[in-house]
Amino acid sequence: MAAIRLVSVVGAGAASPRQYEQARQVGQLLAKHGLGVVCGGLGGVMEAACRGASEAGGLAVAILPGTDRHTANRYATVVIPSGLGQARNALVVSAGEGVIAIAGGPGTLSEIGFALKAGKPIVALDSWDIPGLAEAESPQEAVDCLIDRLGPA
Amino acid sequence: MAAIRLVSVVGAGAASPRQYEQARQVGQLLAKHGLGVVCGGLGGVMEAACRGASEAGGLAVAILPGTDRHTANRYATVVIPSGLGQARNALVVSAGEGVIAIAGGPGTLSEIGFALKAGKPIVALDSWDIPGLAEAESPQEAVDCLIDRLGPA
Amino acid sequence: MAAIRLVSVVGAGAASPRQYEQARQVGQLLAKHGLGVVCGGLGGVMEAACRGASEAGGLAVAILPGTDRHTANRYATVVIPSGLGQARNALVVSAGEGVIAIAGGPGTLSEIGFALKAGKPIVALDSWDIPGLAEAESPQEAVDCLIDRLGPA
Amino acid sequence: MAAIRLVSVVGAGAASPRQYEQARQVGQLLAKHGLGVVCGGLGGVMEAACRGASEAGGLAVAILPGTDRHTANRYATVVIPSGLGQARNALVVSAGEGVIAIAGGPGTLSEIGFALKAGKPIVALDSWDIPGLAEAESPQEAVDCLIDRLGPA
């Protein structure tokens, strides 16, 4: 049995209802394609992506900045309290084969930078306007676009 | 649904047949108790613990030193390529609620140090003789002893 | 004797002659103000900033991605081989009280993200056009602008 | 001008008067040999080593677990707030060419593990009794012994 392939879902810890719903659908769609979600494990977009993934029976990996696993959102199915502070953003990106960015603030910007540096595919949904990101109009389009760009297992 | 609780299994990348078998049984027993394994993801004790866990239908999380997920052993079910080098040992320990150390070299010593510092329960199977570790004679005793010392979920 | 205050100078490992000269002047000017440079320790903008700082008798701290101190540029005066890979970008930013970004690619973008997240002052010289960065037209203006925004020691 | 060569001085944040004095002398002696000290930046052995180094006109690099540079001891001359938590122990070791361990608790044990793993020379002064460490009876002997084992610059 091969390891579950992971996609990083990045975005801010505070999400509008629309962003929350988008992230939840992204998590659900990834799970339906047999892909797990890895994220920063806190609220907002991170919570919504974990929620969608776990609601669809998928894997939701939370890599937390602190050392207390109880700070993870309640939809995460695997919790990694890193203790690395903001440097855990590098880990969230290195753990996934590609990135879907949903809205997001400066932490998300750092993650986009790492993904570009590593040459990983990145799809943006209403996120930073940075050259090199594919833009999607909907969760469905974002997931389809990312899967299209993932390399072979 | 709550997140799967994780136990760190630490030991060297080269294992004797006896150590390999002990680590495999530890992984199996943890899985039978509904606990996942988290480890450094490479060979030897790490591979054996992942193998036991996944053979018993459990979770086997591999936190790799490098960025290439294909360097994980083939029994890992969730692979986190950290890119952090040896510093990933800190992460292997912070990801688990307790530690089972099987034999092991200097990398294992660093993990024992981190676990002692964090006040996590540690059970040693034929490993370093350091004050503060509980010693077990068998995989069964190691897992029972560790579960006994884990705090509440 | 108080510790030397540090400013992060970030930018790509490949620099045009103009960018190299700008970074060198930034290093020199920081040193003349009694501020040390901290950077990623490799070539291009990083080398030039270290060169300027050390030529002016200042401190040039190189935080390398790998574990081999000999990969640092030859102008660094203190070399920290981190072994953390790209995650060392988080460290380059956390080590400084403010950031001067000179040109730069995706690694620099990750550093800008971390600095914004931490609320540190950032001055951009011909770098990413991101809201929240002060733009400067010259090394002199960049250093003056940053010093103006630094908090008290 | 070449970078200053660094030696990691590791030990607990709480030190007896005797341990404090030993660490201070180690810092002084390293400085007199033109070597800088790198340590975890807090109190006890770390403070004493920084104190000795800076009193002798040497370099004292403090790599802190948190992000607040004001938590460094007051003798550090270069402060790197890492934000990496306990994982900064890996960094303290990777930053030095060799290690002097003075007494110390579990954090020190993790550092000894990393140094052994990396094949760096380690000298112990009243510290952990681990195979592979050279034992010294005095600060003078510890520094002489370490310098003897350092590779070429």
Coordinates of C-alpha atoms in Angstrom, one line a residue:
Chain A
M1 CA 0.0 0.0 0.0
A2 CA 1.5 3.3 -1.0
A3 CA 1.5 6.4 1.1
I4 CA -1.4 8.8 0.7
R5 CA -0.4 11.7 -1.6
L6 CA -0.8 15.1 0.1
V7 CA -1.7 18.5 -1.2
S8 CA -1.0 21.6 0.9
V9 CA -4.0 23.9 1.4
V10 CA -2.8 27.3 2.6
G11 CA -4.7 30.4 3.7
A12 CA -5.4 32.6 6.6
G13 CA -6.6 31.7 10.1
A14 CA -9.5 34.1 9.6
A15 CA -11.8 33.3 6.7
S16 CA -14.9 35.0 5.3
P17 CA -17.9 32.6 5.0
R18 CA -17.3 32.4 1.3
Q19 CA -13.6 31.6 1.8
Y20 CA -14.5 29.0 4.4
E21 CA -16.9 27.3 2.1
Q22 CA -14.4 27.3 -0.8
A23 CA -11.7 25.7 1.4
R24 CA -14.2 23.1 2.7
Q25 CA -15.1 22.2 -0.9
V26 CA -11.4 22.0 -1.8
G27 CA -10.8 19.6 1.1
Q28 CA -13.8 17.5 0.0
L29 CA -12.8 17.3 -3.6
L30 CA -9.2 16.4 -2.8
A31 CA -10.5 13.6 -0.6
K32 CA -12.8 12.3 -3.3
H33 CA -9.7 12.1 -5.6
G34 CA -7.9 10.1 -2.9
L35 CA -5.6 13.0 -1.9
G36 CA -5.0 14.1 1.6
V37 CA -4.9 17.7 2.9
V38 CA -1.9 19.1 4.8
C39 CA -2.2 22.5 6.3
G40 CA -1.2 24.7 9.2
G41 CA -3.8 23.2 11.4
L42 CA -5.4 26.3 12.9
G43 CA -8.7 28.0 12.1
G44 CA -10.2 29.7 9.0
V45 CA -9.1 28.3 5.7
M46 CA -7.1 25.6 7.5
E47 CA -10.0 24.4 9.6
A48 CA -12.3 24.4 6.6
A49 CA -9.9 22.4 4.4
C50 CA -9.5 19.8 7.3
R51 CA -13.3 19.8 7.7
G52 CA -14.0 19.1 4.1
A53 CA -11.4 16.4 3.9
S54 CA -12.5 14.6 7.0
E55 CA -16.2 14.9 6.1
A56 CA -15.4 13.2 2.8
G57 CA -13.5 10.4 4.6
G58 CA -10.1 11.8 3.7
L59 CA -6.9 12.6 5.6
A60 CA -6.4 16.0 7.1
V61 CA -2.8 16.6 8.4
A62 CA -2.4 19.6 10.7
I63 CA 1.2 20.9 11.2
L64 CA 0.9 23.3 14.1
P65 CA 3.3 26.1 15.0
G66 CA 3.3 25.3 18.7
T67 CA 3.8 22.2 20.8
D68 CA 0.2 21.7 22.1
R69 CA -1.8 19.3 19.9
H70 CA -5.0 20.7 21.4
T71 CA -4.6 23.9 19.5
A72 CA -5.4 22.1 16.2
N73 CA -8.9 22.6 14.7
R74 CA -11.2 19.7 15.5
Y75 CA -11.4 18.3 12.0
A76 CA -7.7 17.4 11.7
T77 CA -7.2 13.7 11.6
V78 CA -3.4 13.7 12.1
V79 CA -1.9 16.4 14.3
I80 CA 1.8 17.3 14.2
P81 CA 2.6 19.9 16.9
S82 CA 5.9 21.2 15.4
G83 CA 7.1 23.7 18.0
L84 CA 8.8 25.5 15.1
G85 CA 6.7 28.6 15.1
Q86 CA 6.3 30.3 11.8
A87 CA 9.0 28.2 10.3
R88 CA 6.4 25.4 10.1
N89 CA 5.2 27.1 7.0
A90 CA 8.2 25.7 5.2
L91 CA 7.1 22.3 6.4
V92 CA 3.5 22.7 5.3
V93 CA 4.8 23.3 1.8
S94 CA 7.4 20.6 1.7
A95 CA 4.9 18.1 2.9
G96 CA 2.6 18.5 -0.1
E97 CA 3.2 17.7 -3.8
G98 CA 1.4 20.9 -4.8
V99 CA -0.4 23.9 -3.2
I100 CA -3.9 25.4 -3.3
A101 CA -3.9 28.9 -1.9
I102 CA -7.2 30.3 -0.8
A103 CA -7.2 34.1 0.0
G104 CA -4.6 34.4 2.7
G105 CA -2.3 37.0 4.4
P106 CA 1.5 37.2 4.9
G107 CA 1.8 33.7 6.2
T108 CA 0.3 32.4 3.0
L109 CA 2.7 34.6 1.1
S110 CA 5.6 32.9 2.7
E111 CA 4.1 29.5 1.7
I112 CA 3.7 30.7 -1.9
G113 CA 7.3 31.8 -1.9
F114 CA 8.5 28.3 -0.7
A115 CA 6.3 26.5 -3.2
L116 CA 7.6 28.6 -6.1
K117 CA 11.2 28.1 -4.9
A118 CA 10.6 24.3 -4.9
G119 CA 9.0 24.4 -8.3
K120 CA 5.7 22.9 -7.0
P121 CA 2.4 23.6 -8.8
I122 CA 0.3 26.3 -7.1
V123 CA -3.3 27.2 -7.8
A124 CA -4.7 30.3 -6.4
L125 CA -8.4 30.9 -5.5
D126 CA -9.0 34.6 -4.7
S127 CA -5.4 34.7 -3.3
W128 CA -2.2 36.7 -3.9
D129 CA -1.6 37.9 -7.5
I130 CA 2.0 36.6 -8.0
P131 CA 3.5 35.5 -11.3
G132 CA 3.7 31.7 -11.6
L133 CA 0.4 30.9 -9.9
A134 CA -2.5 29.4 -11.8
E135 CA -5.7 31.1 -11.0
A136 CA -8.9 29.2 -10.6
E137 CA -12.5 30.5 -10.3
S138 CA -14.0 27.7 -8.2
P139 CA -13.0 24.9 -5.8
Q140 CA -13.7 22.4 -8.6
E141 CA -11.5 24.3 -11.1
A142 CA -8.7 24.6 -8.5
V143 CA -8.6 20.9 -7.7
D144 CA -8.9 19.9 -11.3
C145 CA -6.1 22.3 -12.3
L146 CA -3.8 21.2 -9.5
I147 CA -4.3 17.5 -10.2
D148 CA -3.6 18.2 -13.8
R149 CA -0.2 19.6 -12.8
L150 CA 0.9 17.1 -10.2
G151 CA 3.7 14.8 -11.3
P152 CA 3.4 11.0 -11.3
A153 CA 3.1 9.3 -7.9
Chain B
M1 CA -14.0 12.2 15.0
A2 CA -10.9 13.0 17.0
A3 CA -7.4 12.9 15.6
I4 CA -5.5 9.7 15.8
R5 CA -3.1 9.7 18.8
L6 CA 0.5 9.3 17.9
V7 CA 3.5 7.6 19.6
S8 CA 7.0 8.3 18.4
V9 CA 9.1 5.1 17.7
V10 CA 12.7 6.0 17.6
G11 CA 15.8 3.9 16.7
A12 CA 18.6 3.6 14.2
G13 CA 18.3 3.3 10.5
A14 CA 20.2 0.0 10.7
A15 CA 18.6 -2.7 12.8
S16 CA 19.6 -6.3 13.7
P17 CA 17.0 -8.9 12.8
R18 CA 15.9 -9.0 16.4
Q19 CA 15.6 -5.2 16.7
Y20 CA 13.6 -5.2 13.4
E21 CA 11.2 -7.8 14.7
Q22 CA 10.8 -5.9 18.0
A23 CA 10.0 -2.7 16.2
R24 CA 7.6 -4.4 13.9
Q25 CA 5.7 -5.8 16.9
V26 CA 5.7 -2.5 18.6
G27 CA 4.1 -1.0 15.5
Q28 CA 1.5 -3.7 15.3
L29 CA 0.6 -3.5 19.0
L30 CA 0.3 0.3 18.9
A31 CA -2.1 -0.1 15.9
K32 CA -4.2 -2.6 17.7
H33 CA -4.6 -0.1 20.5
G34 CA -5.7 2.5 17.9
L35 CA -2.5 4.5 18.2
G36 CA -0.5 5.7 15.2
V37 CA 3.3 5.5 14.8
V38 CA 5.4 8.6 14.0
C39 CA 9.0 8.1 13.2
G40 CA 11.9 9.4 11.1
G41 CA 10.7 7.5 8.0
L42 CA 13.9 5.8 6.9
G43 CA 15.1 2.1 7.3
G44 CA 15.9 -0.2 10.2
V45 CA 13.8 0.4 13.3
M46 CA 11.8 3.2 11.5
E47 CA 10.9 0.9 8.6
A48 CA 10.0 -2.0 10.9
A49 CA 7.7 0.2 13.1
C50 CA 5.9 1.6 10.0
R51 CA 5.6 -2.0 8.6
G52 CA 4.0 -3.3 11.8
A53 CA 1.6 -0.4 12.0
S54 CA 0.5 -0.5 8.4
E55 CA 0.2 -4.3 8.5
A56 CA -2.1 -4.0 11.4
G57 CA -4.2 -1.4 9.6
G58 CA -2.8 1.5 11.5
L59 CA -1.2 4.9 10.7
A60 CA 2.5 5.2 10.0
V61 CA 3.8 8.8 9.8
A62 CA 7.3 9.3 8.3
I63 CA 9.0 12.6 9.0
L64 CA 11.9 12.6 6.6
P65 CA 15.1 14.7 7.0
G66 CA 15.2 15.5 3.3
T67 CA 12.7 16.9 0.8
D68 CA 12.2 13.8 -1.4
R69 CA 9.2 11.7 -0.3
H70 CA 10.5 8.8 -2.2
T71 CA 13.2 8.3 0.4
A72 CA 10.6 7.1 2.9
N73 CA 10.4 3.4 3.6
R74 CA 7.6 1.7 1.7
Y75 CA 5.4 1.0 4.7
A76 CA 4.8 4.6 5.7
T77 CA 1.2 5.7 5.1
V78 CA 1.7 9.4 5.5
V79 CA 5.0 10.9 4.4
I80 CA 6.2 14.4 5.5
P81 CA 9.5 15.3 3.8
S82 CA 10.7 18.0 6.2
G83 CA 13.8 19.3 4.6
L84 CA 15.1 20.1 8.1
G85 CA 17.9 17.6 8.2
Q86 CA 18.7 16.2 11.6
A87 CA 16.5 18.9 13.3
R88 CA 13.6 16.8 12.2
N89 CA 14.4 14.6 15.2
A90 CA 12.9 17.4 17.4
L91 CA 9.7 17.1 15.3
V92 CA 9.5 13.3 15.5
V93 CA 9.4 13.7 19.3
S94 CA 7.1 16.7 19.4
A95 CA 4.6 14.8 17.1
G96 CA 4.1 12.0 19.6
E97 CA 2.6 11.9 23.0
G98 CA 5.2 9.4 24.2
V99 CA 8.3 7.6 22.9
I100 CA 9.3 4.0 22.5
A101 CA 13.1 3.8 21.9
I102 CA 14.4 0.6 20.3
A103 CA 18.2 0.2 20.4
G104 CA 19.5 3.2 18.5
G105 CA 22.5 5.4 18.0
P106 CA 23.3 9.1 18.5
G107 CA 20.2 10.3 16.6
T108 CA 18.1 8.3 19.0
L109 CA 20.0 9.9 21.9
S110 CA 19.0 13.3 20.6
E111 CA 15.4 12.2 20.5
I112 CA 15.5 10.8 24.1
G113 CA 17.0 14.2 25.2
F114 CA 14.1 16.1 23.6
A115 CA 11.5 13.7 25.1
L116 CA 13.0 14.0 28.6
K117 CA 13.1 17.8 28.2
A118 CA 9.4 17.9 27.2
G119 CA 8.5 15.6 30.1
K120 CA 7.1 12.9 27.8
P121 CA 7.0 9.2 28.9
I122 CA 9.7 7.2 27.3
V123 CA 10.1 3.4 27.3
A124 CA 13.3 1.8 26.2
L125 CA 13.7 -1.6 24.6
D126 CA 17.4 -2.6 24.6
S127 CA 18.2 1.1 24.1
W128 CA 20.3 3.8 25.9
D129 CA 20.7 3.5 29.6
I130 CA 19.6 7.0 30.6
P131 CA 17.9 7.9 33.9
G132 CA 14.2 8.7 33.5
L133 CA 13.5 6.0 30.9
A134 CA 11.3 3.0 31.8
E135 CA 12.9 -0.2 30.6
A136 CA 10.9 -3.0 29.0
E137 CA 11.8 -6.6 28.2
S138 CA 9.5 -7.1 25.2
P139 CA 7.4 -5.2 22.7
Q140 CA 4.3 -6.1 24.6
E141 CA 5.7 -4.8 27.8
A142 CA 6.9 -1.7 26.1
V143 CA 3.6 -0.8 24.6
D144 CA 1.6 -1.6 27.8
C145 CA 4.0 0.4 29.8
L146 CA 3.8 3.4 27.5
I147 CA 0.0 3.3 27.3
D148 CA -0.1 3.2 31.0
R149 CA 1.9 6.5 31.2
L150 CA 0.1 8.4 28.5
G151 CA -2.1 11.2 29.7
P152 CA -5.7 11.5 28.8
A153 CA -6.6 12.2 25.2
Chain C
M1 CA 28.2 45.9 26.1
A2 CA 25.0 45.3 24.3
A3 CA 24.6 42.8 21.5
I4 CA 25.0 44.2 18.0
R5 CA 21.6 45.0 16.4
L6 CA 21.0 43.0 13.2
V7 CA 19.2 43.9 10.0
S8 CA 18.2 41.1 7.5
V9 CA 19.2 41.8 4.0
V10 CA 17.4 39.5 1.6
G11 CA 17.6 38.9 -2.2
A12 CA 18.5 36.3 -4.7
G13 CA 21.7 34.3 -5.0
A14 CA 22.1 35.7 -8.5
A15 CA 22.4 39.4 -8.8
S16 CA 22.9 41.9 -11.7
P17 CA 26.0 44.1 -11.3
R18 CA 23.6 47.0 -10.3
Q19 CA 21.9 44.8 -7.7
Y20 CA 25.2 43.6 -6.4
E21 CA 26.4 47.2 -6.0
Q22 CA 23.2 48.2 -4.3
A23 CA 23.5 45.4 -1.8
R24 CA 27.1 46.2 -1.1
Q25 CA 26.3 49.8 -0.4
V26 CA 23.5 48.7 1.9
G27 CA 25.9 46.5 3.9
Q28 CA 28.4 49.4 4.1
L29 CA 25.8 51.9 5.3
L30 CA 24.4 49.6 7.9
A31 CA 27.9 48.9 9.2
K32 CA 28.5 52.7 9.4
H33 CA 25.4 53.0 11.6
G34 CA 26.7 50.2 13.9
L35 CA 24.2 47.7 12.6
G36 CA 25.1 44.1 11.5
V37 CA 23.9 42.3 8.5
V38 CA 22.2 38.9 8.7
C39 CA 21.5 37.0 5.4
G40 CA 21.2 33.7 3.8
G41 CA 25.0 33.5 3.4
L42 CA 25.3 32.4 -0.3
G43 CA 26.0 34.5 -3.4
G44 CA 24.5 37.4 -5.3
V45 CA 22.7 39.9 -3.0
M46 CA 23.8 37.9 0.1
E47 CA 27.4 38.0 -0.8
A48 CA 27.3 41.7 -1.7
A49 CA 25.7 42.6 1.6
C50 CA 28.2 40.6 3.6
R51 CA 31.0 42.2 1.5
G52 CA 29.8 45.8 2.1
A53 CA 29.4 45.1 5.8
S54 CA 32.8 43.5 6.4
E55 CA 34.6 46.1 4.2
A56 CA 33.2 48.7 6.5
G57 CA 34.3 46.9 9.6
G58 CA 30.9 45.5 10.4
L59 CA 29.3 42.2 11.2
A60 CA 28.1 39.9 8.4
V61 CA 26.1 36.9 9.7
A62 CA 25.5 34.1 7.2
I63 CA 22.7 31.6 8.0
L64 CA 23.3 28.8 5.5
P65 CA 20.7 26.3 4.3
G66 CA 23.2 23.4 4.5
T67 CA 25.6 22.1 7.1
D68 CA 28.8 22.9 5.4
R69 CA 30.2 26.2 6.5
H70 CA 32.5 26.4 3.5
T71 CA 29.5 27.1 1.3
A72 CA 29.2 30.6 2.8
N73 CA 30.4 33.5 0.7
R74 CA 33.9 34.7 1.6
Y75 CA 32.8 38.0 3.2
A76 CA 30.7 36.5 6.0
T77 CA 32.3 37.1 9.4
V78 CA 30.0 34.7 11.4
V79 CA 28.7 31.6 9.7
I80 CA 25.8 29.5 11.0
P81 CA 25.4 26.4 8.9
S82 CA 21.8 25.6 9.8
G83 CA 21.0 22.3 8.0
L84 CA 17.4 23.5 7.8
G85 CA 17.2 23.8 4.1
Q86 CA 14.8 26.5 2.9
A87 CA 13.3 26.8 6.3
R88 CA 16.4 28.8 7.2
N89 CA 14.6 31.7 5.5
A90 CA 12.4 32.0 8.6
L91 CA 15.5 32.2 10.7
V92 CA 17.1 34.9 8.5
V93 CA 14.0 37.1 9.1
S94 CA 13.6 36.3 12.8
A95 CA 17.3 37.2 13.4
G96 CA 16.9 40.8 12.2
E97 CA 14.9 43.7 13.6
G98 CA 13.9 44.8 10.1
V99 CA 14.4 43.8 6.5
I100 CA 15.9 45.3 3.4
A101 CA 14.8 43.4 0.3
I102 CA 16.9 43.9 -2.8
A103 CA 15.4 42.5 -6.0
G104 CA 14.9 38.8 -5.3
G105 CA 13.0 35.7 -6.4
P106 CA 10.7 33.3 -4.6
G107 CA 13.0 32.7 -1.6
T108 CA 12.9 36.5 -1.0
L109 CA 9.1 36.4 -1.3
S110 CA 9.0 33.8 1.5
E111 CA 11.1 36.1 3.6
I112 CA 8.9 39.1 2.9
G113 CA 5.9 37.0 4.0
F114 CA 7.6 36.1 7.3
A115 CA 8.6 39.7 8.0
L116 CA 5.1 41.0 7.3
K117 CA 3.6 38.3 9.5
A118 CA 6.0 39.4 12.3
G119 CA 5.2 43.0 11.8
K120 CA 8.8 44.0 11.1
P121 CA 9.6 47.0 9.0
I122 CA 10.6 46.1 5.4
V123 CA 12.1 48.4 2.8
A124 CA 12.2 47.3 -0.8
L125 CA 14.9 48.3 -3.3
D126 CA 13.7 47.2 -6.8
S127 CA 12.0 44.2 -5.2
W128 CA 8.6 42.6 -5.0
D129 CA 5.6 45.0 -5.2
I130 CA 3.7 43.8 -2.1
P131 CA 1.5 46.0 0.0
G132 CA 3.1 46.9 3.3
L133 CA 6.7 47.4 2.0
A134 CA 8.3 50.8 2.0
E135 CA 9.9 51.5 -1.4
A136 CA 13.3 53.1 -1.6
E137 CA 15.1 54.5 -4.6
S138 CA 18.7 54.1 -3.4
P139 CA 20.8 52.2 -0.8
Q140 CA 21.1 55.4 1.2
E141 CA 17.3 55.9 1.2
A142 CA 16.7 52.3 2.0
V143 CA 19.0 52.3 5.1
D144 CA 17.7 55.7 6.3
C145 CA 14.1 54.6 5.9
L146 CA 14.7 51.3 7.7
I147 CA 16.6 52.9 10.6
D148 CA 13.7 55.4 10.9
R149 CA 11.3 52.5 11.4
L150 CA 13.3 50.4 13.8
G151 CA 12.0 50.3 17.3
P152 CA 14.2 51.2 20.3
A153 CA 17.1 48.9 21.2
Chain D
M1 CA 39.3 38.1 6.4
A2 CA 38.0 34.7 7.2
A3 CA 34.9 34.1 9.4
I4 CA 35.4 33.5 13.1
R5 CA 35.5 29.8 13.9
L6 CA 32.8 28.8 16.4
V7 CA 32.6 26.3 19.2
S8 CA 29.3 25.2 20.7
V9 CA 29.2 25.4 24.5
V10 CA 26.2 23.5 25.8
G11 CA 24.8 23.0 29.3
A12 CA 21.8 23.7 31.4
G13 CA 20.1 27.0 32.0
A14 CA 20.6 26.5 35.7
A15 CA 24.2 26.2 36.8
S16 CA 26.0 25.7 40.2
P17 CA 28.5 28.4 41.1
R18 CA 31.3 25.9 40.1
Q19 CA 29.7 25.1 36.8
Y20 CA 29.1 28.8 36.1
E21 CA 32.8 29.5 36.8
Q22 CA 33.9 26.6 34.6
A23 CA 31.8 27.8 31.7
R24 CA 33.0 31.3 32.1
Q25 CA 36.6 30.2 31.9
V26 CA 35.8 28.0 28.9
G27 CA 34.4 31.1 27.1
Q28 CA 37.5 33.2 28.1
L29 CA 39.9 30.5 26.9
L30 CA 38.2 30.0 23.6
A31 CA 38.2 33.8 23.0
K32 CA 41.9 33.9 23.8
H33 CA 42.4 31.3 21.1
G34 CA 40.4 33.4 18.6
L35 CA 37.4 31.1 18.7
G36 CA 33.9 32.3 19.2
V37 CA 31.3 30.8 21.4
V38 CA 27.8 29.7 20.1
C39 CA 25.2 28.6 22.6
G40 CA 21.5 28.5 23.4
G41 CA 21.6 32.1 24.7
L42 CA 19.8 31.8 28.0
G43 CA 21.1 31.6 31.6
G44 CA 23.3 29.3 33.6
V45 CA 26.1 27.6 31.5
M46 CA 25.0 29.5 28.4
E47 CA 25.2 32.9 30.2
A48 CA 28.6 32.1 31.7
A49 CA 30.1 31.0 28.4
C50 CA 28.9 34.2 26.8
R51 CA 30.2 36.2 29.7
G52 CA 33.7 34.7 29.5
A53 CA 33.9 35.1 25.8
S54 CA 32.8 38.7 25.8
E55 CA 34.9 39.6 28.8
A56 CA 37.9 38.4 26.8
G57 CA 36.9 40.4 23.8
G58 CA 35.5 37.4 21.9
L59 CA 32.3 36.6 20.1
A60 CA 29.3 35.2 21.9
V61 CA 26.5 34.0 19.6
A62 CA 23.2 33.3 21.3
I63 CA 20.7 31.1 19.4
L64 CA 17.4 31.6 21.3
P65 CA 14.4 29.2 21.3
G66 CA 11.9 32.1 21.1
T67 CA 11.5 35.1 18.9
D68 CA 12.3 37.8 21.5
R69 CA 15.9 38.9 21.4
H70 CA 15.5 40.5 24.8
T71 CA 15.4 37.0 26.4
A72 CA 19.1 36.5 25.6
N73 CA 21.6 36.8 28.5
R74 CA 23.2 40.2 28.7
Y75 CA 26.7 38.9 27.7
A76 CA 25.7 37.7 24.2
T77 CA 27.2 39.8 21.4
V78 CA 25.2 38.4 18.5
V79 CA 21.6 37.3 19.2
I80 CA 19.7 35.1 16.8
P81 CA 16.1 34.7 18.1
S82 CA 15.2 31.5 16.2
G83 CA 11.6 30.9 17.0
L84 CA 12.3 27.2 16.6
G85 CA 11.7 26.1 20.2
Q86 CA 13.8 23.2 21.3
A87 CA 14.7 22.4 17.7
R88 CA 17.2 25.2 18.0
N89 CA 19.4 22.7 19.8
A90 CA 20.1 21.2 16.4
L91 CA 21.2 24.6 15.2
V92 CA 23.5 25.3 18.2
V93 CA 25.4 22.2 17.3
S94 CA 25.4 22.6 13.6
A95 CA 26.8 26.2 14.1
G96 CA 29.9 25.0 15.9
E97 CA 32.9 23.0 14.7
G98 CA 33.1 21.1 18.0
V99 CA 31.2 21.0 21.3
I100 CA 32.2 21.5 25.0
A101 CA 29.5 20.1 27.3
I102 CA 29.4 21.4 30.8
A103 CA 27.1 19.5 33.2
G104 CA 23.7 19.8 31.6
G105 CA 20.3 18.2 31.6
P106 CA 18.1 16.6 28.8
G107 CA 18.5 19.5 26.4
T108 CA 22.3 19.0 26.6
L109 CA 21.7 15.3 26.0
S110 CA 19.9 16.2 22.7
E111 CA 22.9 18.4 21.7
I112 CA 25.4 15.6 22.5
G113 CA 23.3 13.3 20.3
F114 CA 23.4 15.7 17.4
A115 CA 27.1 16.3 17.7
L116 CA 27.9 12.5 17.8
K117 CA 25.6 12.0 14.8
A118 CA 27.5 14.7 12.9
G119 CA 30.9 13.3 13.9
K120 CA 32.0 16.5 15.7
P121 CA 34.5 16.4 18.5
I122 CA 32.9 16.7 22.0
V123 CA 34.6 17.3 25.3
A124 CA 32.7 16.8 28.5
L125 CA 33.3 18.7 31.8
D126 CA 31.4 17.1 34.5
S127 CA 28.6 16.2 32.0
W128 CA 26.8 13.1 30.6
D129 CA 28.8 9.9 30.6
I130 CA 28.2 8.9 27.0
P131 CA 30.6 6.8 24.9
G132 CA 32.4 8.9 22.4
L133 CA 32.9 12.0 24.5
A134 CA 36.4 13.0 25.7
E135 CA 36.4 13.8 29.4
A136 CA 38.3 16.8 30.7
E137 CA 39.1 17.8 34.3
S138 CA 39.3 21.5 33.9
P139 CA 38.3 24.3 31.6
Q140 CA 41.9 24.6 30.4
E141 CA 42.0 20.9 29.6
A142 CA 38.6 21.0 27.9
V143 CA 39.6 23.8 25.6
D144 CA 43.1 22.3 24.8
C145 CA 41.5 18.9 24.1
L146 CA 38.9 20.4 21.8
I147 CA 41.3 22.5 19.9
D148 CA 43.4 19.5 19.4
R149 CA 40.5 17.7 17.8
L150 CA 39.2 20.4 15.6
G151 CA 39.9 19.9 11.9
P152 CA 41.7 22.5 9.7
A153 CA 39.9 25.8 9.1

